[in-house]
Amino acid sequence: MHDLGSFLMQTLQGLFYLLIFPGGLFALSLGLLFKGVDRKLEARFQRRVGPPILQPFIDCVKLAGKEEMVPRGAPRAYFVYAPLLGLVGMAVCAALLPIPGVTHGMTDMGDLLVYFYLMPVPAFALMMAGSSSGSPFGALGFSREMTIMLAYEIPLLLVILAVALLVGAPASAEFSLNEIVEFQLANGSFGLNPVMMPALLAYLMFLPGTMGVPPFDIPEAETEILEGPLLEYSGAGLAFFSLTSAIKSIVVLGLGVVLFFPGTLPGGILVNIPWFVLKCFMLMLVALTFVKVASARIRIDQAFRFYIKYPTPLAALSLILVWVSR
Amino acid sequence: MSFISDMTVRSPWLFRINAGSCNGCDVELATTAFIPRYDVERLGCKYCGSPRHADIVFITGPLTVRMKDKVLRVWHDIPEPKVTIAVGICPISGGVFRGGHPIAGPVDRYLPVDVNVPGCPPRPQAIMEGVLLAKDIWLERVRAQEEARQSLKKLGARPEEKKEEPFIDAGYL
Ligand code: SF4
């Protein structure tokens, strides 16, 4: 009886994490809000009025009511479920995310390594979408998405390794997100640690690539390949892709906060949730919004070379420094 | 359900089809009507690259014989409910190209045009007024669609699944 009770409790707790608090509803609405603020800020930087802040919500409502089309010749199941795959992957990621001072996330379910494997799921969903839509633009988007993903995963892996080695020093590596937060709460944030500065820079460069914002919006370039993998999606399928990218923004920004700035304020949950949101927002401002308004799209080979040339050596530098100093 | 339809018309996504225009109207659409000075993004508008994402479609140019099939195919690829705006005098009457041998237009011979924005090329203000008129028409269509769905539900019938028949077989290459 007792076992059953605790099993039920755990399941309920897991569902809560997945659907409501760090994951699901919270991440979704926060992500859409961030997107709206981002669009508004972009417009203000260009001296425009800009859309209302709730525009992404309105867009999703509209898309839900539109007719959905499946191109003839596309494998139907593959085409229809690709957007859901990305959404589910990101919801799990968001559920695993610890919010410093508020929640530990689903600690026993996964750590940084699981993150590393789950993070490219939306990219895989895009690849599935592109390759199954049966249009040459989708195929082009697919190949570009794959290229840029290979490029930005390398610095991400090196950053993760550097963090894990620093936390696990001197003997081993520590991949648990909670341990990472605790370690930094005790020994100071990595974002202020000179050894980890290059890794922080590399992570900031990784952000626009994974979020697909200019100058790295190459796979979904609407002016050259007509939004690539998203070309054939209409209605709800398209809405799922925009929800996925909303959660993904919270996941990658939140991971940045956890890895580099997990400091908390005294005063419990009610202070620390806005504090976390504020930190995510600052990260978005620096790594996404400013970069977006200040740059134009580059070519895929330039993007690949950029990721090999700058973030990778920076992250490797951090890794070496950590290795030497332990 | 008027809340949903009111929300819906606040996010019109725009798509341009060039049906053989001299580019005057396209320049007007792309660079003049949407520069910071007029900024239609405040209405929630967004240019999208794919016809599948569009709600409001602009057609420019007199519809040449060579473009006719392609324009019709792209137009049929736009999901319902949609609104069509003809920009410039070319799609309305043929304009300066009227009577030329490569002209198949005017456009409303083949497509239902909802809003005409005359001018050669039209002023940006006129184009924006066209967008606003199109939004009203779109609202009516969305409401009609809602009502149709509701009455089907009342009757207990499942909405008939619409079989998608592409206008021309989707052999892209
Ligand atoms: S209406 Fe005038 S500007 Fe527009 S496409 Fe025709 S000729 Fe060109």
Short mmCIF file of C-alpha atoms and ligand atoms in Angstrom, two decimals:
data_model
loop_
_atom_site.label_atom_id
_atom_site.label_comp_id
_atom_site.label_asym_id
_atom_site.label_seq_id
_atom_site.Cartn_x
_atom_site.Cartn_y
_atom_site.Cartn_z
CA MET A 1 0.00 0.00 0.00
CA HIS A 2 2.73 2.38 1.03
CA ASP A 3 4.66 1.67 -2.15
CA LEU A 4 1.64 2.40 -4.25
CA GLY A 5 1.09 5.67 -2.42
CA SER A 6 4.63 6.89 -2.89
CA PHE A 7 4.59 5.73 -6.49
CA LEU A 8 1.44 7.79 -7.10
CA MET A 9 2.99 10.77 -5.36
CA GLN A 10 6.08 10.54 -7.49
CA THR A 11 4.07 10.24 -10.66
CA LEU A 12 1.96 13.23 -9.73
CA GLN A 13 5.04 15.22 -8.86
CA GLY A 14 6.67 14.30 -12.14
CA LEU A 15 3.55 15.30 -14.05
CA PHE A 16 3.45 18.59 -12.18
CA TYR A 17 7.06 19.28 -13.10
CA LEU A 18 6.44 18.29 -16.69
CA LEU A 19 3.14 20.05 -17.29
CA ILE A 20 2.93 22.99 -14.94
CA PHE A 21 5.85 24.41 -13.07
CA PRO A 22 9.30 24.43 -14.47
CA GLY A 23 8.16 22.73 -17.64
CA GLY A 24 4.89 22.95 -19.51
CA LEU A 25 2.68 25.91 -18.77
CA PHE A 26 5.25 28.05 -17.01
CA ALA A 27 8.00 27.66 -19.61
CA LEU A 28 5.51 27.96 -22.44
CA SER A 29 3.92 31.21 -21.34
CA LEU A 30 7.21 32.69 -20.25
CA GLY A 31 8.79 31.73 -23.58
CA LEU A 32 5.98 33.28 -25.60
CA LEU A 33 6.15 36.40 -23.44
CA PHE A 34 9.91 36.64 -24.01
CA LYS A 35 9.32 36.29 -27.71
CA GLY A 36 6.81 39.14 -27.66
CA VAL A 37 9.11 41.37 -25.65
CA ASP A 38 11.93 40.48 -28.02
CA ARG A 39 9.88 41.49 -31.07
CA LYS A 40 8.78 44.70 -29.39
CA LEU A 41 12.35 45.60 -28.45
CA GLU A 42 13.56 44.82 -31.94
CA ALA A 43 10.92 47.16 -33.35
CA ARG A 44 11.84 49.88 -30.87
CA PHE A 45 15.52 49.59 -31.81
CA GLN A 46 14.48 50.16 -35.42
CA ARG A 47 12.33 53.14 -34.35
CA ARG A 48 9.09 51.33 -35.08
CA VAL A 49 6.04 50.97 -32.89
CA GLY A 50 6.17 47.21 -33.02
CA PRO A 51 3.55 44.54 -32.40
CA PRO A 52 1.74 44.22 -29.07
CA ILE A 53 3.72 42.24 -26.50
CA LEU A 54 1.15 39.45 -26.52
CA GLN A 55 1.46 39.01 -30.29
CA PRO A 56 2.99 35.48 -30.11
CA PHE A 57 -0.05 34.28 -28.11
CA ILE A 58 -2.38 35.83 -30.69
CA ASP A 59 -0.43 34.18 -33.50
CA CYS A 60 -0.80 30.79 -31.85
CA VAL A 61 -4.56 31.27 -31.38
CA LYS A 62 -4.88 32.19 -35.01
CA LEU A 63 -2.81 29.28 -36.26
CA ALA A 64 -4.92 26.85 -34.25
CA GLY A 65 -7.97 27.89 -36.27
CA LYS A 66 -6.39 27.65 -39.68
CA GLU A 67 -6.84 24.87 -42.15
CA GLU A 68 -4.10 22.25 -41.93
CA MET A 69 -2.60 20.92 -45.12
CA VAL A 70 -0.48 17.85 -45.72
CA PRO A 71 1.31 17.89 -49.05
CA ARG A 72 0.60 15.01 -51.35
CA GLY A 73 3.55 12.65 -51.38
CA ALA A 74 4.60 13.44 -47.81
CA PRO A 75 4.60 10.50 -45.36
CA ARG A 76 1.61 11.62 -43.32
CA ALA A 77 2.44 10.33 -39.83
CA TYR A 78 6.04 11.48 -40.07
CA PHE A 79 4.96 14.91 -41.25
CA VAL A 80 2.24 15.41 -38.65
CA TYR A 81 4.15 14.15 -35.60
CA ALA A 82 7.48 15.88 -36.27
CA PRO A 83 6.40 19.12 -34.54
CA LEU A 84 5.08 17.20 -31.52
CA LEU A 85 8.42 15.43 -31.11
CA GLY A 86 10.25 18.72 -30.72
CA LEU A 87 7.68 20.04 -28.26
CA VAL A 88 7.85 16.94 -26.05
CA GLY A 89 11.65 16.94 -26.04
CA MET A 90 11.74 20.54 -24.93
CA ALA A 91 9.03 20.05 -22.28
CA VAL A 92 11.12 17.28 -20.70
CA CYS A 93 14.18 19.53 -20.81
CA ALA A 94 12.28 22.31 -19.08
CA ALA A 95 11.06 19.89 -16.39
CA LEU A 96 14.64 18.91 -15.63
CA LEU A 97 15.76 22.49 -15.22
CA PRO A 98 16.50 23.48 -11.63
CA ILE A 99 15.57 27.04 -10.78
CA PRO A 100 18.08 28.14 -8.15
CA GLY A 101 16.43 28.83 -4.82
CA VAL A 102 13.04 27.61 -6.05
CA THR A 103 13.04 24.04 -7.28
CA HIS A 104 15.46 21.23 -7.94
CA GLY A 105 13.67 20.09 -11.06
CA MET A 106 13.34 16.34 -11.57
CA THR A 107 16.81 15.66 -10.22
CA ASP A 108 16.75 11.89 -10.24
CA MET A 109 15.52 11.84 -13.84
CA GLY A 110 18.44 13.44 -15.58
CA ASP A 111 21.54 15.56 -15.52
CA LEU A 112 23.65 17.65 -17.84
CA LEU A 113 24.40 14.71 -20.12
CA VAL A 114 20.69 14.04 -20.64
CA TYR A 115 20.40 17.71 -21.44
CA PHE A 116 23.09 17.45 -24.03
CA TYR A 117 21.17 14.66 -25.73
CA LEU A 118 17.75 16.32 -25.45
CA MET A 119 18.77 19.77 -26.55
CA PRO A 120 19.07 18.93 -30.27
CA VAL A 121 15.61 17.30 -30.35
CA PRO A 122 13.89 20.40 -31.82
CA ALA A 123 16.60 20.51 -34.46
CA PHE A 124 15.89 16.86 -35.23
CA ALA A 125 12.18 17.68 -35.43
CA LEU A 126 12.99 20.39 -37.93
CA MET A 127 15.10 17.95 -39.92
CA MET A 128 12.27 15.43 -39.95
CA ALA A 129 9.89 18.14 -41.03
CA GLY A 130 12.19 19.34 -43.76
CA SER A 131 13.00 15.93 -45.15
CA SER A 132 9.42 14.68 -45.06
CA SER A 133 7.71 17.68 -46.59
CA GLY A 134 8.69 16.60 -50.08
CA SER A 135 9.81 20.01 -51.22
CA PRO A 136 13.32 20.94 -52.33
CA PHE A 137 13.29 23.95 -50.02
CA GLY A 138 12.58 21.63 -47.10
CA ALA A 139 15.50 19.45 -48.13
CA LEU A 140 17.79 22.46 -48.34
CA GLY A 141 16.65 23.59 -44.90
CA PHE A 142 17.30 20.08 -43.61
CA SER A 143 20.88 20.04 -44.79
CA ARG A 144 21.54 23.53 -43.45
CA GLU A 145 20.01 22.68 -40.08
CA MET A 146 22.25 19.62 -39.83
CA THR A 147 25.37 21.58 -40.75
CA ILE A 148 24.79 24.34 -38.25
CA MET A 149 23.81 21.87 -35.54
CA LEU A 150 27.08 19.98 -35.96
CA ALA A 151 28.90 23.29 -35.69
CA TYR A 152 27.26 24.60 -32.51
CA GLU A 153 27.16 21.31 -30.63
CA ILE A 154 30.96 21.17 -30.37
CA PRO A 155 31.38 24.32 -28.25
CA LEU A 156 28.36 23.30 -26.19
CA LEU A 157 29.95 19.95 -25.38
CA LEU A 158 33.22 21.60 -24.41
CA VAL A 159 31.42 24.10 -22.17
CA ILE A 160 29.53 21.29 -20.46
CA LEU A 161 32.76 19.36 -19.92
CA ALA A 162 34.52 22.40 -18.49
CA VAL A 163 31.70 23.01 -16.01
CA ALA A 164 31.51 19.35 -15.03
CA LEU A 165 35.27 19.08 -14.48
CA LEU A 166 35.38 22.23 -12.42
CA VAL A 167 32.57 21.09 -10.16
CA GLY A 168 33.90 17.57 -9.84
CA ALA A 169 37.50 18.66 -9.12
CA PRO A 170 39.90 17.31 -8.18
CA ALA A 171 39.00 13.68 -8.76
CA SER A 172 36.14 13.29 -11.22
CA ALA A 173 33.48 15.11 -13.22
CA GLU A 174 30.08 16.04 -11.83
CA PHE A 175 27.14 16.26 -14.23
CA SER A 176 24.24 16.71 -11.83
CA LEU A 177 22.61 20.08 -12.35
CA ASN A 178 21.82 20.44 -8.67
CA GLU A 179 25.41 19.78 -7.63
CA ILE A 180 26.49 22.43 -10.11
CA VAL A 181 24.10 24.96 -8.59
CA GLU A 182 25.12 24.06 -5.02
CA PHE A 183 28.80 24.26 -5.87
CA GLN A 184 28.41 27.73 -7.32
CA LEU A 185 26.26 28.92 -4.42
CA ALA A 186 29.10 27.86 -2.12
CA ASN A 187 32.09 28.97 -4.24
CA GLY A 188 30.85 31.88 -6.36
CA SER A 189 29.25 31.97 -9.80
CA PHE A 190 31.20 30.66 -12.76
CA GLY A 191 30.20 33.71 -14.77
CA LEU A 192 32.48 35.79 -12.53
CA ASN A 193 35.28 33.23 -12.47
CA PRO A 194 38.14 34.24 -14.82
CA VAL A 195 38.81 30.60 -15.70
CA MET A 196 35.25 30.18 -16.98
CA MET A 197 34.95 33.52 -18.80
CA PRO A 198 35.90 32.05 -22.19
CA ALA A 199 33.32 29.31 -21.72
CA LEU A 200 30.67 31.93 -20.92
CA LEU A 201 31.57 33.76 -24.13
CA ALA A 202 31.32 30.51 -26.06
CA TYR A 203 27.90 29.83 -24.55
CA LEU A 204 26.72 33.31 -25.51
CA MET A 205 27.80 32.60 -29.09
CA PHE A 206 26.06 29.24 -29.01
CA LEU A 207 22.72 30.85 -28.10
CA PRO A 208 21.85 32.62 -31.38
CA GLY A 209 22.85 29.53 -33.36
CA THR A 210 20.61 27.17 -31.47
CA MET A 211 17.70 29.61 -31.38
CA GLY A 212 18.00 30.28 -35.10
CA VAL A 213 17.97 34.06 -34.87
CA PRO A 214 19.95 36.31 -37.22
CA PRO A 215 22.76 36.07 -38.19
CA PHE A 216 22.26 32.29 -37.82
CA ASP A 217 18.69 31.94 -39.08
CA ILE A 218 20.10 30.16 -42.10
CA PRO A 219 17.99 26.97 -42.01
CA GLU A 220 14.73 28.96 -41.89
CA ALA A 221 15.78 31.80 -44.15
CA GLU A 222 12.44 33.01 -45.44
CA THR A 223 13.88 35.19 -48.18
CA GLU A 224 16.03 32.54 -49.84
CA ILE A 225 14.55 29.14 -49.07
CA LEU A 226 11.04 30.17 -48.02
CA GLU A 227 11.39 29.17 -44.36
CA GLY A 228 12.90 25.81 -45.37
CA PRO A 229 11.56 23.00 -43.17
CA LEU A 230 8.53 25.04 -42.10
CA LEU A 231 7.50 25.74 -45.67
CA GLU A 232 4.76 23.13 -45.92
CA TYR A 233 3.36 23.53 -42.40
CA SER A 234 0.16 25.42 -41.84
CA GLY A 235 -2.23 25.74 -38.93
CA ALA A 236 -1.62 23.73 -35.78
CA GLY A 237 1.64 22.15 -36.97
CA LEU A 238 3.18 25.56 -37.38
CA ALA A 239 1.83 26.62 -33.99
CA PHE A 240 3.59 23.63 -32.41
CA PHE A 241 6.88 24.74 -33.94
CA SER A 242 6.48 28.20 -32.49
CA LEU A 243 5.60 26.75 -29.06
CA THR A 244 8.69 24.54 -29.30
CA SER A 245 10.93 27.47 -29.98
CA ALA A 246 9.30 29.36 -27.09
CA ILE A 247 10.09 26.57 -24.61
CA LYS A 248 13.50 26.11 -26.15
CA SER A 249 14.37 29.73 -25.51
CA ILE A 250 13.57 29.26 -21.82
CA VAL A 251 15.53 26.01 -21.72
CA VAL A 252 18.73 27.35 -23.25
CA LEU A 253 18.56 30.66 -21.38
CA GLY A 254 17.74 28.85 -18.15
CA LEU A 255 20.64 26.47 -18.69
CA GLY A 256 22.89 29.48 -19.18
CA VAL A 257 21.69 30.88 -15.86
CA VAL A 258 22.20 27.54 -14.12
CA LEU A 259 25.69 27.03 -15.54
CA PHE A 260 27.01 30.54 -15.06
CA PHE A 261 24.85 32.75 -12.81
CA PRO A 262 22.86 30.66 -10.35
CA GLY A 263 23.16 33.13 -7.49
CA THR A 264 20.04 33.48 -5.36
CA LEU A 265 18.57 36.31 -3.36
CA PRO A 266 17.50 35.90 0.26
CA GLY A 267 13.72 35.77 0.54
CA GLY A 268 12.41 32.49 -0.76
CA ILE A 269 10.41 31.53 -3.80
CA LEU A 270 8.55 34.75 -4.42
CA VAL A 271 11.77 36.69 -4.86
CA ASN A 272 13.75 34.04 -6.66
CA ILE A 273 11.32 33.30 -9.50
CA PRO A 274 11.35 36.93 -10.73
CA TRP A 275 15.12 36.98 -10.14
CA PHE A 276 15.54 33.93 -12.38
CA VAL A 277 13.27 35.44 -15.03
CA LEU A 278 15.24 38.67 -14.89
CA LYS A 279 18.53 36.83 -15.37
CA CYS A 280 17.11 34.88 -18.32
CA PHE A 281 15.89 38.16 -19.76
CA MET A 282 19.28 39.83 -19.45
CA LEU A 283 20.88 36.84 -21.13
CA MET A 284 18.35 37.06 -23.96
CA LEU A 285 18.98 40.77 -24.33
CA VAL A 286 22.73 40.31 -24.64
CA ALA A 287 22.91 37.14 -26.68
CA LEU A 288 19.79 37.28 -28.84
CA THR A 289 18.11 40.67 -29.16
CA PHE A 290 21.18 42.87 -29.55
CA VAL A 291 22.82 40.42 -31.92
CA LYS A 292 19.64 40.13 -33.94
CA VAL A 293 19.10 43.83 -34.55
CA ALA A 294 22.75 44.47 -35.27
CA SER A 295 23.39 41.82 -37.89
CA ALA A 296 22.23 40.36 -41.17
CA ARG A 297 22.09 36.72 -42.17
CA ILE A 298 25.39 35.08 -43.12
CA ARG A 299 25.98 32.06 -45.35
CA ILE A 300 25.99 28.54 -44.00
CA ASP A 301 29.72 28.01 -44.65
CA GLN A 302 30.50 31.28 -42.88
CA ALA A 303 28.40 30.18 -39.93
CA PHE A 304 30.17 26.83 -39.77
CA ARG A 305 33.56 28.48 -39.93
CA PHE A 306 32.51 30.99 -37.26
CA TYR A 307 31.61 28.24 -34.82
CA ILE A 308 34.84 26.35 -35.46
CA LYS A 309 36.95 29.48 -35.28
CA TYR A 310 35.66 31.38 -32.23
CA PRO A 311 33.46 29.56 -29.69
CA THR A 312 35.21 26.21 -29.98
CA PRO A 313 38.72 27.45 -29.10
CA LEU A 314 37.26 29.66 -26.35
CA ALA A 315 35.47 26.74 -24.75
CA ALA A 316 38.54 24.57 -25.21
CA LEU A 317 40.64 27.24 -23.50
CA SER A 318 38.35 27.10 -20.47
CA LEU A 319 38.50 23.34 -20.47
CA ILE A 320 42.31 23.37 -20.52
CA LEU A 321 42.51 26.01 -17.79
CA VAL A 322 40.16 23.97 -15.62
CA TRP A 323 42.15 20.82 -16.27
CA VAL A 324 45.47 22.49 -15.44
CA SER A 325 44.24 24.18 -12.29
CA ARG A 326 42.64 21.17 -10.66
CA MET B 1 -16.48 32.25 -29.66
CA SER B 2 -16.19 35.82 -30.79
CA PHE B 3 -13.12 36.15 -28.56
CA ILE B 4 -11.21 33.70 -30.69
CA SER B 5 -12.17 35.33 -33.96
CA ASP B 6 -11.33 38.78 -32.58
CA MET B 7 -7.93 37.45 -31.56
CA THR B 8 -7.45 35.78 -34.89
CA VAL B 9 -7.75 38.90 -37.02
CA ARG B 10 -5.10 40.61 -34.94
CA SER B 11 -2.40 38.54 -36.55
CA PRO B 12 -2.65 38.80 -40.32
CA TRP B 13 0.34 37.29 -42.05
CA LEU B 14 1.01 38.67 -45.49
CA PHE B 15 2.24 37.01 -48.64
CA ARG B 16 3.12 38.57 -51.96
CA ILE B 17 2.56 37.01 -55.36
CA ASN B 18 4.18 38.71 -58.30
CA ALA B 19 2.05 37.89 -61.32
CA GLY B 20 4.27 39.59 -63.86
CA SER B 21 4.40 43.02 -62.29
CA CYS B 22 6.84 45.70 -63.46
CA ASN B 23 8.19 45.63 -59.87
CA GLY B 24 6.83 49.07 -59.09
CA CYS B 25 4.11 47.67 -56.89
CA ASP B 26 6.50 45.17 -55.30
CA VAL B 27 8.88 47.91 -54.32
CA GLU B 28 5.95 49.80 -52.90
CA LEU B 29 4.81 46.74 -50.94
CA ALA B 30 8.18 45.58 -49.70
CA THR B 31 10.03 48.76 -48.93
CA THR B 32 7.63 51.64 -48.69
CA ALA B 33 4.53 50.36 -46.96
CA PHE B 34 6.53 48.43 -44.38
CA ILE B 35 9.33 50.79 -43.45
CA PRO B 36 9.46 52.14 -39.89
CA ARG B 37 7.48 55.19 -40.91
CA TYR B 38 4.31 53.22 -41.62
CA ASP B 39 5.14 50.02 -39.70
CA VAL B 40 2.36 47.53 -40.27
CA GLU B 41 3.88 45.20 -37.69
CA ARG B 42 1.98 47.18 -35.08
CA LEU B 43 -1.18 45.65 -36.55
CA GLY B 44 0.36 42.25 -35.95
CA CYS B 45 1.23 41.79 -39.61
CA LYS B 46 4.26 39.84 -40.68
CA TYR B 47 5.61 39.01 -44.09
CA CYS B 48 5.93 35.29 -44.44
CA GLY B 49 7.98 33.42 -46.98
CA SER B 50 5.62 30.52 -47.46
CA PRO B 51 2.11 30.60 -48.93
CA ARG B 52 1.08 27.97 -46.38
CA HIS B 53 1.48 30.47 -43.56
CA ALA B 54 -0.38 33.32 -45.19
CA ASP B 55 -3.73 34.89 -44.33
CA ILE B 56 -3.78 37.90 -46.60
CA VAL B 57 -2.30 37.62 -50.07
CA PHE B 58 -1.24 40.51 -52.28
CA ILE B 59 -1.28 40.01 -56.03
CA THR B 60 0.64 42.47 -58.17
CA GLY B 61 1.00 42.59 -61.93
CA PRO B 62 -1.28 41.89 -64.87
CA LEU B 63 -1.15 38.05 -64.71
CA THR B 64 0.87 37.02 -67.72
CA VAL B 65 0.12 33.83 -69.65
CA ARG B 66 3.30 32.22 -68.38
CA MET B 67 2.58 33.07 -64.75
CA LYS B 68 -1.09 32.14 -64.73
CA ASP B 69 -0.81 28.47 -63.74
CA LYS B 70 1.87 29.15 -61.16
CA VAL B 71 -0.10 31.96 -59.56
CA LEU B 72 -3.22 29.82 -59.37
CA ARG B 73 -1.26 26.94 -57.87
CA VAL B 74 0.30 29.12 -55.19
CA TRP B 75 -3.05 30.75 -54.46
CA HIS B 76 -4.69 27.36 -53.94
CA ASP B 77 -1.88 26.42 -51.56
CA ILE B 78 -2.92 29.12 -49.11
CA PRO B 79 -5.05 27.65 -46.34
CA GLU B 80 -8.57 28.92 -45.71
CA PRO B 81 -9.79 31.39 -44.54
CA LYS B 82 -7.83 33.81 -46.71
CA VAL B 83 -8.33 37.24 -48.23
CA THR B 84 -6.98 38.38 -51.59
CA ILE B 85 -5.89 41.93 -52.32
CA ALA B 86 -5.08 43.11 -55.84
CA VAL B 87 -2.45 45.84 -55.65
CA GLY B 88 -2.02 48.30 -58.50
CA ILE B 89 -4.13 48.81 -61.60
CA CYS B 90 -2.42 45.92 -63.39
CA PRO B 91 -4.24 43.05 -61.67
CA ILE B 92 -7.49 45.02 -61.77
CA SER B 93 -7.66 45.86 -65.45
CA GLY B 94 -4.34 45.07 -67.06
CA GLY B 95 -3.23 48.66 -66.65
CA VAL B 96 -0.57 49.81 -69.07
CA PHE B 97 -0.22 46.23 -70.33
CA ARG B 98 -3.92 45.88 -71.16
CA GLY B 99 -4.50 44.11 -74.44
CA GLY B 100 -0.93 42.91 -74.79
CA HIS B 101 -0.54 39.42 -76.24
CA PRO B 102 1.17 37.83 -73.19
CA ILE B 103 -1.51 39.03 -70.76
CA ALA B 104 -4.05 36.53 -69.43
CA GLY B 105 -5.53 38.83 -66.76
CA PRO B 106 -7.33 40.62 -65.25
CA VAL B 107 -6.85 38.55 -62.16
CA ASP B 108 -10.50 38.39 -61.08
CA ARG B 109 -11.27 36.25 -64.09
CA TYR B 110 -9.57 33.38 -62.27
CA LEU B 111 -9.56 34.23 -58.58
CA PRO B 112 -12.02 35.91 -56.23
CA VAL B 113 -10.42 39.26 -55.46
CA ASP B 114 -11.71 40.82 -52.22
CA VAL B 115 -10.02 44.19 -52.12
CA ASN B 116 -8.74 46.33 -54.98
CA VAL B 117 -6.05 48.89 -54.27
CA PRO B 118 -5.79 50.97 -57.45
CA GLY B 119 -2.82 53.15 -58.36
CA CYS B 120 0.27 52.79 -60.49
CA PRO B 121 1.82 52.13 -58.07
CA PRO B 122 -0.57 52.81 -55.16
CA ARG B 123 0.55 55.00 -52.32
CA PRO B 124 1.63 53.24 -49.11
CA GLN B 125 -1.34 54.74 -47.27
CA ALA B 126 -3.65 53.17 -49.83
CA ILE B 127 -1.99 49.79 -49.38
CA MET B 128 -2.39 50.02 -45.62
CA GLU B 129 -6.02 50.95 -46.00
CA GLY B 130 -6.36 47.89 -48.19
CA VAL B 131 -4.90 45.77 -45.38
CA LEU B 132 -7.44 47.21 -42.94
CA LEU B 133 -10.35 46.50 -45.31
CA ALA B 134 -9.03 42.99 -45.82
CA LYS B 135 -8.95 42.52 -42.06
CA ASP B 136 -12.68 43.30 -41.86
CA ILE B 137 -13.47 40.80 -44.59
CA TRP B 138 -11.26 38.26 -42.91
CA LEU B 139 -13.10 38.74 -39.61
CA GLU B 140 -16.40 37.97 -41.36
CA ARG B 141 -14.93 34.81 -42.87
CA VAL B 142 -13.49 33.61 -39.58
CA ARG B 143 -16.86 34.20 -37.88
CA ALA B 144 -18.69 32.35 -40.65
CA GLN B 145 -16.29 29.44 -40.26
CA GLU B 146 -16.84 29.41 -36.49
CA GLU B 147 -20.61 29.40 -36.94
CA ALA B 148 -20.48 26.61 -39.48
CA ARG B 149 -18.43 24.56 -37.04
CA GLN B 150 -20.84 25.28 -34.19
CA SER B 151 -23.93 24.36 -36.14
CA LEU B 152 -22.30 21.15 -37.32
CA LYS B 153 -21.56 20.35 -33.69
CA LYS B 154 -25.18 21.02 -32.73
CA LEU B 155 -26.37 18.64 -35.38
CA GLY B 156 -23.99 16.08 -33.96
CA ALA B 157 -22.25 15.72 -37.26
CA ARG B 158 -18.51 15.59 -37.47
CA PRO B 159 -17.06 18.29 -39.66
CA GLU B 160 -16.35 16.76 -42.97
CA GLU B 161 -12.68 16.19 -43.48
CA LYS B 162 -11.64 18.26 -46.42
CA LYS B 163 -9.69 16.23 -48.93
CA GLU B 164 -6.85 18.29 -50.16
CA GLU B 165 -6.62 18.22 -53.89
CA PRO B 166 -3.64 20.27 -55.02
CA PHE B 167 -4.52 22.41 -57.96
CA ILE B 168 -1.79 20.80 -59.99
CA ASP B 169 0.10 17.71 -58.89
CA ALA B 170 2.84 18.75 -56.51
CA GLY B 171 5.68 17.65 -58.72
CA TYR B 172 7.96 20.43 -57.66
CA LEU B 173 10.89 19.74 -59.91
S1 SF4 C 1 0.24 48.92 -61.43
FE1 SF4 C 1 1.86 50.16 -62.30
S2 SF4 C 1 3.54 49.95 -60.82
FE2 SF4 C 1 2.09 48.33 -60.39
S3 SF4 C 1 2.84 46.58 -61.53
FE3 SF4 C 1 1.35 47.63 -62.84
S4 SF4 C 1 2.56 49.00 -64.08
FE4 SF4 C 1 3.85 48.37 -62.38
#
